[in-house]
XYZ file of C-alpha atoms in Angstrom:
681
model
C 0.068 -0.135 -0.120
C 1.615 3.593 -0.924
C 2.165 6.289 1.592
C -0.616 8.331 -0.092
C -3.169 5.688 0.056
C -2.302 4.684 3.922
C -2.972 8.346 4.644
C -6.189 8.616 3.014
C -7.157 5.684 4.932
C -6.049 7.017 8.021
C -7.857 10.198 7.495
C -11.225 8.272 6.444
C -10.955 6.736 9.729
C -10.434 9.637 11.657
C -13.278 11.335 10.366
C -15.580 8.260 11.107
C -14.540 8.280 14.785
C -14.732 11.976 14.735
C -18.194 11.836 13.485
C -19.039 9.156 16.258
C -17.740 11.582 18.542
C -19.558 14.619 17.911
C -22.704 12.431 17.343
C -22.365 11.494 20.679
C -21.764 14.737 22.120
C -24.821 16.448 20.128
C -27.037 13.689 21.735
C -25.967 14.506 25.190
C -26.229 17.849 25.075
C -29.833 17.806 23.473
C -30.993 15.972 26.517
C -31.253 19.575 28.188
C -34.250 20.164 26.084
C -36.269 18.398 28.795
C -38.352 15.198 29.066
C -40.476 16.272 26.019
C -37.058 15.983 23.886
C -36.214 12.175 25.329
C -38.300 10.353 22.850
C -36.370 11.429 19.847
C -33.383 11.820 21.667
C -33.394 8.164 22.228
C -33.926 7.217 18.825
C -31.146 9.147 17.806
C -28.660 7.545 19.835
C -29.674 4.192 18.875
C -28.612 5.551 15.416
C -25.421 6.861 17.019
C -24.598 3.706 18.955
C -25.197 1.671 15.832
C -22.612 3.521 14.314
C -19.884 3.558 16.945
C -19.155 -0.259 16.920
C -18.683 0.224 13.046
C -16.363 3.326 13.138
C -14.302 1.146 16.083
C -14.000 -1.662 13.950
C -12.656 -0.485 11.159
C -9.597 0.866 13.040
C -7.588 -1.766 12.241
C -7.956 -0.783 8.390
C -4.734 1.230 9.021
C -2.961 -2.247 9.013
C -4.924 -3.562 5.949
C -3.170 -1.845 3.045
C -4.278 -3.709 0.356
C -7.833 -4.387 1.630
C -8.208 -0.827 2.851
C -7.914 0.832 -0.445
C -11.377 -1.094 -1.525
C -13.416 0.427 1.509
C -12.039 3.887 1.779
C -14.276 5.520 -0.383
C -17.495 3.638 1.028
C -16.668 4.760 4.384
C -16.087 8.267 3.668
C -19.663 7.945 1.530
C -21.212 6.462 5.027
C -19.809 9.488 6.864
C -21.072 12.294 5.021
C -24.553 12.127 5.658
C -23.940 11.232 9.520
C -21.988 14.631 9.442
C -25.028 16.268 7.880
C -27.143 15.454 10.520
C -25.323 16.596 13.553
C -24.854 19.823 12.068
C -28.629 19.747 12.425
C -28.384 19.228 16.214
C -25.803 21.816 16.551
C -29.092 24.156 15.630
C -30.961 22.309 18.142
C -28.476 23.540 20.879
C -29.219 27.167 19.570
C -32.901 26.880 19.745
C -32.960 25.627 23.065
C -32.514 28.989 24.927
C -35.221 30.245 22.836
C -37.898 27.484 23.156
C -37.391 27.148 26.778
C -38.976 31.005 27.623
C -42.476 31.839 27.774
C -44.061 32.547 24.129
C -45.636 35.631 25.806
C -41.982 37.439 26.405
C -41.496 37.402 22.502
C -43.869 35.601 20.240
C -42.701 36.232 17.490
C -39.240 35.053 17.695
C -40.598 31.896 19.521
C -43.020 31.156 16.568
C -39.779 31.313 14.268
C -37.945 28.966 16.981
C -40.896 26.439 16.476
C -40.531 26.417 12.988
C -37.078 25.868 12.816
C -37.406 23.311 15.223
C -39.787 21.407 12.884
C -37.639 21.870 9.805
C -34.749 20.351 11.972
C -37.014 17.392 13.009
C -38.071 16.667 9.563
C -34.397 17.003 8.173
C -33.240 14.406 10.587
C -36.525 12.114 9.714
C -35.900 12.491 6.237
C -32.082 11.550 6.532
C -31.520 9.398 9.075
C -32.975 6.479 7.464
C -30.458 6.719 4.406
C -27.205 7.744 6.524
C -27.910 4.240 8.815
C -28.365 2.351 5.190
C -24.943 3.417 4.105
C -23.432 2.538 7.381
C -25.052 -0.455 7.019
C -23.622 -1.294 3.819
C -19.976 -0.291 4.753
C -20.182 -2.457 7.720
C -21.305 -5.277 5.976
C -18.693 -4.962 3.465
C -15.775 -4.824 6.157
C -17.090 -7.860 8.000
C -17.677 -9.735 4.612
C -13.936 -8.775 3.461
C -12.365 -9.885 6.764
C -10.797 -6.286 7.034
C -10.981 -6.378 10.500
C -9.805 -8.539 13.569
C -11.953 -11.383 14.435
C -12.935 -9.441 17.840
C -13.644 -6.483 16.045
C -15.628 -8.146 13.013
C -17.769 -10.168 16.011
C -18.456 -6.726 17.423
C -19.280 -5.280 13.926
C -21.516 -8.390 13.258
C -23.461 -7.607 16.432
C -23.906 -3.760 15.449
C -24.906 -5.001 11.812
C -27.700 -7.389 13.568
C -28.820 -4.036 15.536
C -28.753 -1.844 12.521
C -30.968 -4.026 10.382
C -33.450 -4.401 13.629
C -33.941 -0.702 13.657
C -34.105 -0.346 9.975
C -36.805 -2.858 10.135
C -38.705 -0.616 12.371
C -39.122 2.172 9.702
C -37.296 5.108 11.538
C -38.544 7.649 9.331
C -41.902 6.868 10.839
C -40.963 6.218 13.966
C -38.603 9.249 14.611
C -41.635 11.726 15.383
C -41.969 15.565 16.412
C -41.754 14.650 20.099
C -39.165 17.128 20.371
C -42.340 20.071 19.594
C -44.313 18.530 22.689
C -42.998 21.336 25.318
C -43.075 24.156 23.055
C -46.390 23.397 21.620
C -47.961 22.997 24.908
C -46.578 26.478 25.703
C -48.286 27.692 22.466
C -51.760 26.335 23.546
C -51.408 28.078 27.124
C -50.795 31.164 25.539
C -53.405 30.865 23.105
C -55.864 30.256 26.077
C -54.017 33.331 28.237
C -55.051 35.687 25.265
C -58.156 34.694 24.944
C -59.236 34.556 29.177
C -57.434 38.309 28.775
C -59.555 39.323 25.892
C -62.978 38.125 26.162
C -64.973 39.282 29.092
C -68.671 38.704 29.296
C -71.101 40.702 27.503
C -73.626 43.304 29.259
C -76.599 41.961 27.762
C -80.078 44.155 27.778
C -83.282 42.501 29.306
C -85.006 43.355 25.800
C -84.044 43.646 22.640
C -83.234 47.384 21.291
C -81.989 47.411 17.616
C -80.153 50.811 18.290
C -78.020 49.234 21.005
C -77.140 45.782 19.568
C -74.268 47.144 17.726
C -72.652 48.533 20.672
C -73.073 45.354 22.673
C -71.817 43.388 19.726
C -68.682 45.375 19.950
C -67.755 44.137 23.142
C -66.965 40.873 21.567
C -64.598 41.969 18.905
C -61.090 41.309 19.494
C -58.790 44.197 18.588
C -56.789 43.077 15.297
C -53.162 42.846 16.845
C -54.617 39.907 19.281
C -56.720 38.226 16.414
C -53.177 38.349 14.514
C -51.562 36.656 17.550
C -53.910 34.105 17.982
C -53.897 33.350 14.250
C -50.323 33.144 14.071
C -50.351 30.815 17.615
C -53.244 28.648 15.869
C -51.493 28.304 12.617
C -48.504 27.237 14.064
C -50.480 24.320 15.949
C -52.338 23.378 13.125
C -48.799 23.334 11.046
C -47.742 20.460 14.166
C -51.257 18.666 14.955
C -52.255 20.731 17.916
C -55.105 22.757 16.166
C -57.396 20.510 18.302
C -56.536 21.293 21.629
C -56.500 25.128 20.832
C -59.941 24.611 19.238
C -61.009 22.802 22.887
C -59.703 25.449 24.596
C -61.537 27.999 22.939
C -64.715 26.306 23.229
C -64.158 25.798 26.869
C -63.461 29.554 27.550
C -66.319 30.742 25.153
C -68.699 28.489 26.618
C -67.832 29.673 30.280
C -68.414 33.347 29.150
C -71.337 32.918 27.094
C -72.893 31.368 30.436
C -71.966 34.396 32.737
C -73.414 36.559 30.149
C -76.746 35.076 30.539
C -76.777 34.923 34.361
C -76.573 38.647 33.798
C -80.319 38.547 32.655
C -81.480 36.938 35.990
C -82.577 33.540 34.454
C -83.679 31.852 37.454
C -86.978 31.422 36.830
C -86.001 29.190 33.646
C -85.173 26.572 36.529
C -89.209 25.800 36.934
C -90.032 23.831 33.663
C -92.353 21.355 34.421
C -95.556 21.812 33.415
C -96.884 20.649 37.034
C -94.626 23.166 38.598
C -95.731 26.379 36.251
C -99.295 25.418 36.837
C -99.007 26.267 40.944
C -97.471 29.865 40.152
C -99.561 32.200 40.634
C -100.921 33.869 37.264
C -99.347 37.443 37.571
C -96.126 35.958 38.609
C -96.310 33.351 35.403
C -97.280 35.930 32.614
C -94.433 37.973 33.920
C -91.784 35.034 33.556
C -93.457 34.056 30.235
C -93.252 37.800 29.305
C -89.208 37.947 30.179
C -88.740 34.426 28.306
C -90.070 36.472 25.322
C -87.609 38.992 25.339
C -84.672 37.307 26.899
C -84.787 34.469 23.794
C -84.471 36.976 21.290
C -81.499 38.864 23.213
C -79.835 35.436 23.399
C -80.310 34.580 20.006
C -80.215 38.335 18.422
C -77.045 39.567 20.393
C -75.118 37.000 22.510
C -75.364 33.907 20.050
C -74.854 36.084 17.190
C -71.821 37.869 18.651
C -70.081 34.256 19.566
C -70.723 33.251 16.059
C -69.074 36.227 14.609
C -66.187 35.793 17.318
C -65.738 32.290 16.305
C -65.445 32.863 12.742
C -63.176 35.687 13.723
C -60.996 33.429 15.520
C -61.071 29.983 14.284
C -62.652 30.729 10.192
C -59.194 31.277 8.646
C -57.025 28.726 10.395
C -59.701 26.056 10.256
C -61.377 27.176 7.124
C -64.674 26.903 8.977
C -64.033 23.222 9.797
C -64.829 24.166 13.815
C -66.903 26.686 13.654
C -70.044 25.021 13.947
C -68.985 22.680 16.363
C -67.745 25.688 18.566
C -71.103 27.427 18.829
C -72.983 24.230 19.134
C -70.899 23.633 22.401
C -71.320 27.439 23.541
C -75.183 27.649 22.946
C -76.415 24.437 23.854
C -76.763 24.741 27.607
C -78.344 28.390 27.593
C -80.647 27.517 24.064
C -81.522 24.249 26.161
C -82.798 26.150 28.756
C -84.930 28.305 27.035
C -86.029 25.167 25.246
C -87.091 23.349 28.459
C -89.345 26.443 29.896
C -91.153 27.127 26.675
C -91.692 23.142 26.333
C -93.121 23.624 30.146
C -95.447 26.166 29.381
C -96.404 24.391 26.208
C -97.858 21.707 27.800
C -99.399 23.369 31.073
C -103.005 23.917 31.731
C -104.633 26.164 29.293
C -106.713 29.148 30.592
C -108.425 31.882 27.717
C -105.904 34.387 29.341
C -102.609 32.277 28.402
C -103.254 32.566 24.814
C -101.928 36.258 24.816
C -98.488 34.806 26.409
C -98.467 31.790 24.118
C -98.780 34.479 20.886
C -95.824 36.477 22.685
C -93.880 33.182 22.649
C -94.514 32.462 19.075
C -94.078 35.734 17.928
C -90.653 35.880 19.953
C -89.778 32.635 18.209
C -90.625 33.352 14.700
C -88.568 36.445 14.854
C -85.550 34.362 15.939
C -85.993 31.532 13.477
C -83.974 33.770 10.463
C -81.349 34.140 12.824
C -81.143 30.828 14.112
C -81.323 29.301 10.614
C -78.015 31.769 10.099
C -76.285 31.046 12.641
C -76.950 27.550 13.724
C -76.506 26.357 9.963
C -74.315 23.481 10.500
C -74.453 20.010 10.788
C -73.335 20.173 14.577
C -76.027 22.606 15.442
C -78.822 20.712 13.425
C -80.109 19.525 16.970
C -80.815 22.900 18.283
C -82.406 24.302 14.959
C -84.650 21.008 15.624
C -85.408 21.859 18.712
C -86.524 25.117 18.473
C -88.688 24.485 15.344
C -90.717 21.836 17.522
C -90.931 24.306 20.336
C -92.380 26.799 17.763
C -94.782 24.053 16.399
C -95.743 23.269 20.010
C -96.777 26.979 20.833
C -98.962 27.261 17.662
C -100.598 23.970 18.548
C -101.147 25.240 22.307
C -102.466 28.586 21.285
C -105.010 27.166 18.537
C -106.633 25.067 21.210
C -106.556 27.480 23.621
C -108.108 29.636 20.866
C -110.863 27.314 19.882
C -111.401 25.524 23.627
C -112.322 29.318 24.775
C -114.843 29.348 22.008
C -116.233 26.137 22.914
C -116.365 27.551 26.568
C -118.359 30.115 25.709
C -120.897 27.633 23.978
C -121.254 25.663 27.583
C -121.005 29.041 29.833
C -123.871 29.298 32.198
C -123.578 32.394 34.387
C -125.568 32.838 37.771
C -128.915 34.607 37.436
C -129.710 36.910 35.141
C -129.505 40.845 35.676
C -132.882 42.040 36.503
C -132.603 45.294 34.394
C -131.967 43.202 31.030
C -128.258 44.588 31.122
C -125.115 43.410 29.143
C -124.106 40.304 30.739
C -120.253 39.480 31.978
C -120.189 37.126 29.198
C -120.902 39.460 26.447
C -118.594 42.302 27.753
C -115.539 39.327 28.578
C -115.864 37.992 25.185
C -116.037 41.117 23.211
C -113.304 42.825 25.004
C -111.165 39.642 24.681
C -111.452 39.663 21.153
C -111.074 43.358 21.150
C -107.809 42.793 22.546
C -106.904 39.927 20.483
C -107.323 41.759 17.094
C -105.518 44.619 18.067
C -102.296 45.543 16.353
C -100.132 43.931 18.720
C -101.988 40.673 18.354
C -104.036 40.402 15.275
C -101.195 39.744 12.434
C -99.691 36.962 14.958
C -102.958 35.005 15.601
C -103.999 35.186 12.022
C -100.537 33.577 10.948
C -101.234 30.883 13.969
C -104.243 30.043 13.041
C -103.625 29.522 8.963
C -100.525 27.141 9.958
C -102.776 25.087 12.365
C -105.309 25.011 9.457
C -102.608 24.121 6.968
C -101.611 21.389 9.084
C -105.004 19.954 8.663
C -105.614 20.847 4.946
C -108.385 23.148 5.592
C -109.229 26.932 5.814
C -108.074 28.445 2.481
C -108.985 31.594 1.373
C -111.546 33.915 3.383
C -112.392 30.925 5.337
C -109.282 30.754 6.999
C -107.437 32.542 9.736
C -108.682 35.068 12.466
C -111.797 36.453 10.501
C -113.404 33.099 10.197
C -112.503 32.726 13.986
C -113.584 35.565 15.271
C -116.911 35.046 13.421
C -117.442 31.617 14.959
C -116.801 33.419 18.433
C -119.584 36.089 17.962
C -121.837 33.789 16.721
C -121.386 31.472 19.434
C -121.806 34.583 21.536
C -124.922 35.540 19.896
C -126.344 31.820 20.569
C -125.568 31.767 24.087
C -127.144 35.480 24.446
C -130.632 34.311 22.761
C -130.375 31.220 24.857
C -130.085 33.140 28.173
C -132.921 35.534 26.909
C -135.881 32.969 27.659
C -134.639 33.262 31.110
C -136.693 36.200 31.431
C -140.423 35.837 31.962
C -141.581 39.218 30.600
C -141.130 39.315 26.787
C -140.729 43.135 26.755
C -137.913 42.539 29.179
C -136.457 39.857 26.945
C -136.471 42.265 24.079
C -134.656 44.938 26.392
C -131.800 42.169 27.505
C -131.274 41.122 23.570
C -130.893 45.032 22.438
C -128.292 45.698 24.849
C -126.427 42.773 24.041
C -126.610 42.551 20.737
C -126.136 46.294 20.235
C -122.952 45.918 22.658
C -121.606 43.263 20.541
C -122.513 45.613 17.174
C -120.972 48.766 18.579
C -117.562 47.407 20.472
C -116.953 45.341 17.315
C -117.583 48.180 14.762
C -115.146 50.653 16.993
C -112.207 48.369 16.818
C -110.560 45.926 14.538
C -113.442 43.090 15.183
C -115.770 45.521 12.739
C -113.435 44.611 9.574
C -112.964 41.086 10.411
C -116.791 40.719 11.193
C -117.174 42.844 7.758
C -120.233 45.107 6.723
C -122.907 42.723 6.124
C -122.864 41.190 9.911
C -122.733 44.850 11.189
C -125.795 45.568 9.287
C -127.395 42.401 10.217
C -126.625 43.083 13.989
C -128.312 46.536 13.495
C -131.424 44.972 11.635
C -131.746 42.429 14.819
C -132.051 45.204 17.435
C -134.115 47.324 15.557
C -136.400 44.766 15.069
C -136.281 43.914 19.262
C -136.862 47.820 19.729
C -139.887 47.651 17.750
C -141.466 44.579 19.658
C -139.949 46.432 22.954
C -142.310 49.189 21.684
C -145.486 47.198 20.661
C -145.102 44.972 23.883
C -144.723 47.968 26.292
C -146.217 51.090 24.732
C -148.449 49.276 22.313
C -150.688 48.703 25.242
C -150.717 51.994 26.372
C -151.791 53.294 22.600
C -154.672 51.244 22.347
C -156.797 53.616 24.547
C -155.948 56.760 22.359
C -158.057 54.969 19.713
C -161.075 56.548 18.271
C -163.264 53.591 18.024
C -167.002 53.856 19.007
C -167.036 57.841 18.927
C -169.664 57.995 15.787
C -172.235 55.761 17.887
C -175.911 56.883 18.715
C -175.456 58.818 22.316
C -174.841 62.107 21.736
C -172.499 64.576 23.325
C -172.869 63.481 26.642
C -172.058 60.075 25.698
C -168.830 61.034 23.684
C -167.326 63.201 26.410
C -167.849 60.152 28.887
C -166.051 57.715 26.768
C -163.306 60.511 26.255
C -162.448 60.517 29.898
C -162.945 56.858 30.529
C -160.472 56.701 27.527
C -157.933 59.463 29.231
C -158.413 57.488 32.757
C -157.552 54.060 31.294
C -154.416 55.404 28.945
C -152.840 57.144 32.123
C -153.623 54.099 34.145
C -151.727 52.100 31.248
C -149.186 54.879 30.850
C -148.375 54.952 34.657
C -148.050 50.787 34.448
C -145.790 50.815 31.783
C -143.327 53.790 33.569
C -143.261 51.660 36.774
C -142.519 48.186 34.551
C -139.858 50.091 32.604
C -138.676 51.644 35.749
C -136.691 48.333 36.271
C -135.133 47.859 33.061
C -131.735 49.532 31.621
C -130.567 50.794 28.565
C -126.891 51.183 29.293
C -125.485 52.677 25.659
C -126.113 55.965 24.952
C -126.957 55.837 20.821
C -129.370 52.459 21.456
C -131.163 54.532 24.493
C -131.744 57.608 22.855
C -132.870 55.742 19.761
C -135.363 54.129 21.631
C -136.321 57.194 23.199
C -136.951 59.207 20.654
C -139.050 55.939 18.912
C -141.189 56.066 21.930
C -141.785 59.865 22.213
C -142.567 59.916 18.414
C -145.245 57.042 19.380
C -147.083 58.011 22.212
C -146.537 62.047 22.374
C -147.952 63.092 19.080
C -150.821 60.677 19.352
C -151.948 61.659 23.132
C -151.710 65.394 22.240
C -153.770 64.800 19.080
C -156.378 62.829 21.092
C -156.462 65.247 23.537
C -156.801 68.402 21.442
C -159.723 66.733 19.154
C -162.234 66.439 22.197
C -161.845 69.902 23.735
C -164.652 71.260 22.434
C -166.833 68.514 23.992
C -166.277 70.039 27.796
C -167.478 73.292 28.641
C -165.092 76.493 28.843
C -164.746 76.249 32.653
C -164.805 72.488 33.145
C -162.214 72.219 30.061
C -160.390 68.600 29.310
C -157.574 69.737 31.856
C -159.749 68.501 34.770
C -160.306 65.397 33.213
C -156.631 64.134 32.760
C -153.404 63.560 34.734
C -150.754 64.793 32.169
C -150.482 66.973 29.676
C -148.605 66.117 26.611
C -145.484 67.950 28.181
C -145.777 65.960 31.119
C -146.114 62.843 29.030
C -142.860 64.063 27.075
C -140.959 64.822 30.154
C -141.728 61.655 32.151
C -140.749 59.113 28.632
C -137.329 61.218 28.318
C -136.442 60.840 32.127
C -137.559 57.483 31.980
C -135.405 56.374 29.238
C -132.839 58.108 30.743
C -132.716 56.246 33.947
C -133.454 59.607 35.725
C -137.179 59.041 36.912
C -137.746 57.693 40.425
C -141.477 56.131 40.299
C -143.834 56.063 43.168
C -147.242 55.087 43.817
C -149.662 58.167 45.180
C -151.961 57.264 48.442
C -155.036 55.854 47.338
C -154.337 56.234 43.610
C -153.027 54.555 40.621
C -151.007 57.542 39.881
C -147.441 58.128 39.232
C -145.195 60.835 40.971
C -141.884 62.137 39.302
C -140.224 65.359 39.481
C -143.541 66.867 38.042
C -146.577 67.797 40.750
C -149.003 65.361 40.857
C -152.325 66.141 38.928
C -155.603 64.721 40.387
C -158.102 62.970 37.833
C -161.163 65.504 37.318
C -163.529 64.484 39.703
C -161.861 62.824 42.324
C -163.364 65.374 44.798
C -166.868 64.457 43.834
C -166.491 60.920 44.841
């Protein structure tokens, strides 16, 4: 072997020894990265440990001059990849000081350090396999050619066997990124720290005010600099398989914040949600609870959860490309929305009462206003359950509101009050039903009730066109009430009082309906028909009460034989009979009432037109039958003016009637006028 070849061989072995020593030294120093570095460090030490016997076994090549020439180039080729890997370990030592600090001290530098660490580990993973392969081939060649002593050859053979075993374990896949564990964990904690620091609970209003909503949502928006830091952390974690931990931290923090925000609305009332428990609560308190629910669910959906989705998209949307937004929003909203749903279902399932209808309509209106926002916010697969539960609750409220409405109508049909009012006035039932419907068709509830009824009727495939909705329902209500009034009128034994009762109630139903939205729903035809019915009852009343009075003013019999004296006696008798009948009619009507002013005035005018002119004509027609000294004024109790005054006061309810002693006269505010001839009896 020439001197130059020997020198070359010696130099190659020296390089191999130096590489082994450097590799071992680097592996030792990297142990300072901590427990998290040990996994990959041990694997790299395996590589170094397998190379060391090969390098030691190749030492005697200095004495194998002829054979050494054949292995020098191969050994050199095996050492170069190992030296390249060792350089990466030098870079790891430089990164140690950066990665052991806290990210908050200098996040940008920390993120660059993690990136470089990742690059180093990837290089090792990509190149360690080829280094092992080349070293294995060189070692096998040395053993095969007996280029070393027997003892060294045996040790080298053992190392070859171990290298083959390690190679069979696919080091490129088993050499994972365990070195990144510590810095990635620190990044996750830094993400959580920033989120906690910059996401305070929202101060929510008791009711939704669109003018304030924007100001409220601004509370939850992160400053651009903070958002940039969060997204940089998330991107780094995503690149290293740690995004899920980051998302989990986000869900935990925002779920807590959302719950705290809701508690600011004082939602303790939502804890009572079973139908049985709700039915035991005083109605005044319960309707206050339902009112709060109707306002708070809108605030929760349109302010709180809308803000939460906006923040979620802001923080997670860019890095995760929206993959985690739906899941996070579901975790944030499910508890709060679940409380609202449970309370709403309890109300919908609890006992139905007429007054509860309006609160059910409030609930439906709030849900109806929320549903477009719900469908927009909770639009992903994870939130399908929330959307479904809210839709089912809305259906329950619709069904319950319609049942309450129709059962109230049936209650009207079956209602039986106590004894009827003796004056024939409007019943409490008429007043209650008309005012109930009046409130129902107000601007606040008319469109809601109409929509609810149409929805319910569409489920049954009924109620199309004009026959659907609130108009048809109100007409059925009024028809039921009218039948109830007509049935109760039969309880009056006096036919005239029966007509007064029907006049009062039908006129009340008509006038109250005409003055509010009921009139437009019932239609002009119904209003006209009710007026016609009232007029018929008024005519029947006049005939029943005053017709018996007017018959005594008849001229029948005055043309018969008997002369002037007989006619005069007949006139006196008719006047007396008229007066007695008039007094009786007044006494009869005194106990009755016509409360509505327009109906009372119309009835009064009709009675006056029927009685006063007829009485005045009768008296004046026979004035010539009496002597000038004893004219007809001595034979009648009332002048036409007296009659007009009494009827006016009577129909206005201002006349107090008493019985004269020993007479059948009537005492009113005017003086008593005795019958002519009373003093001669």
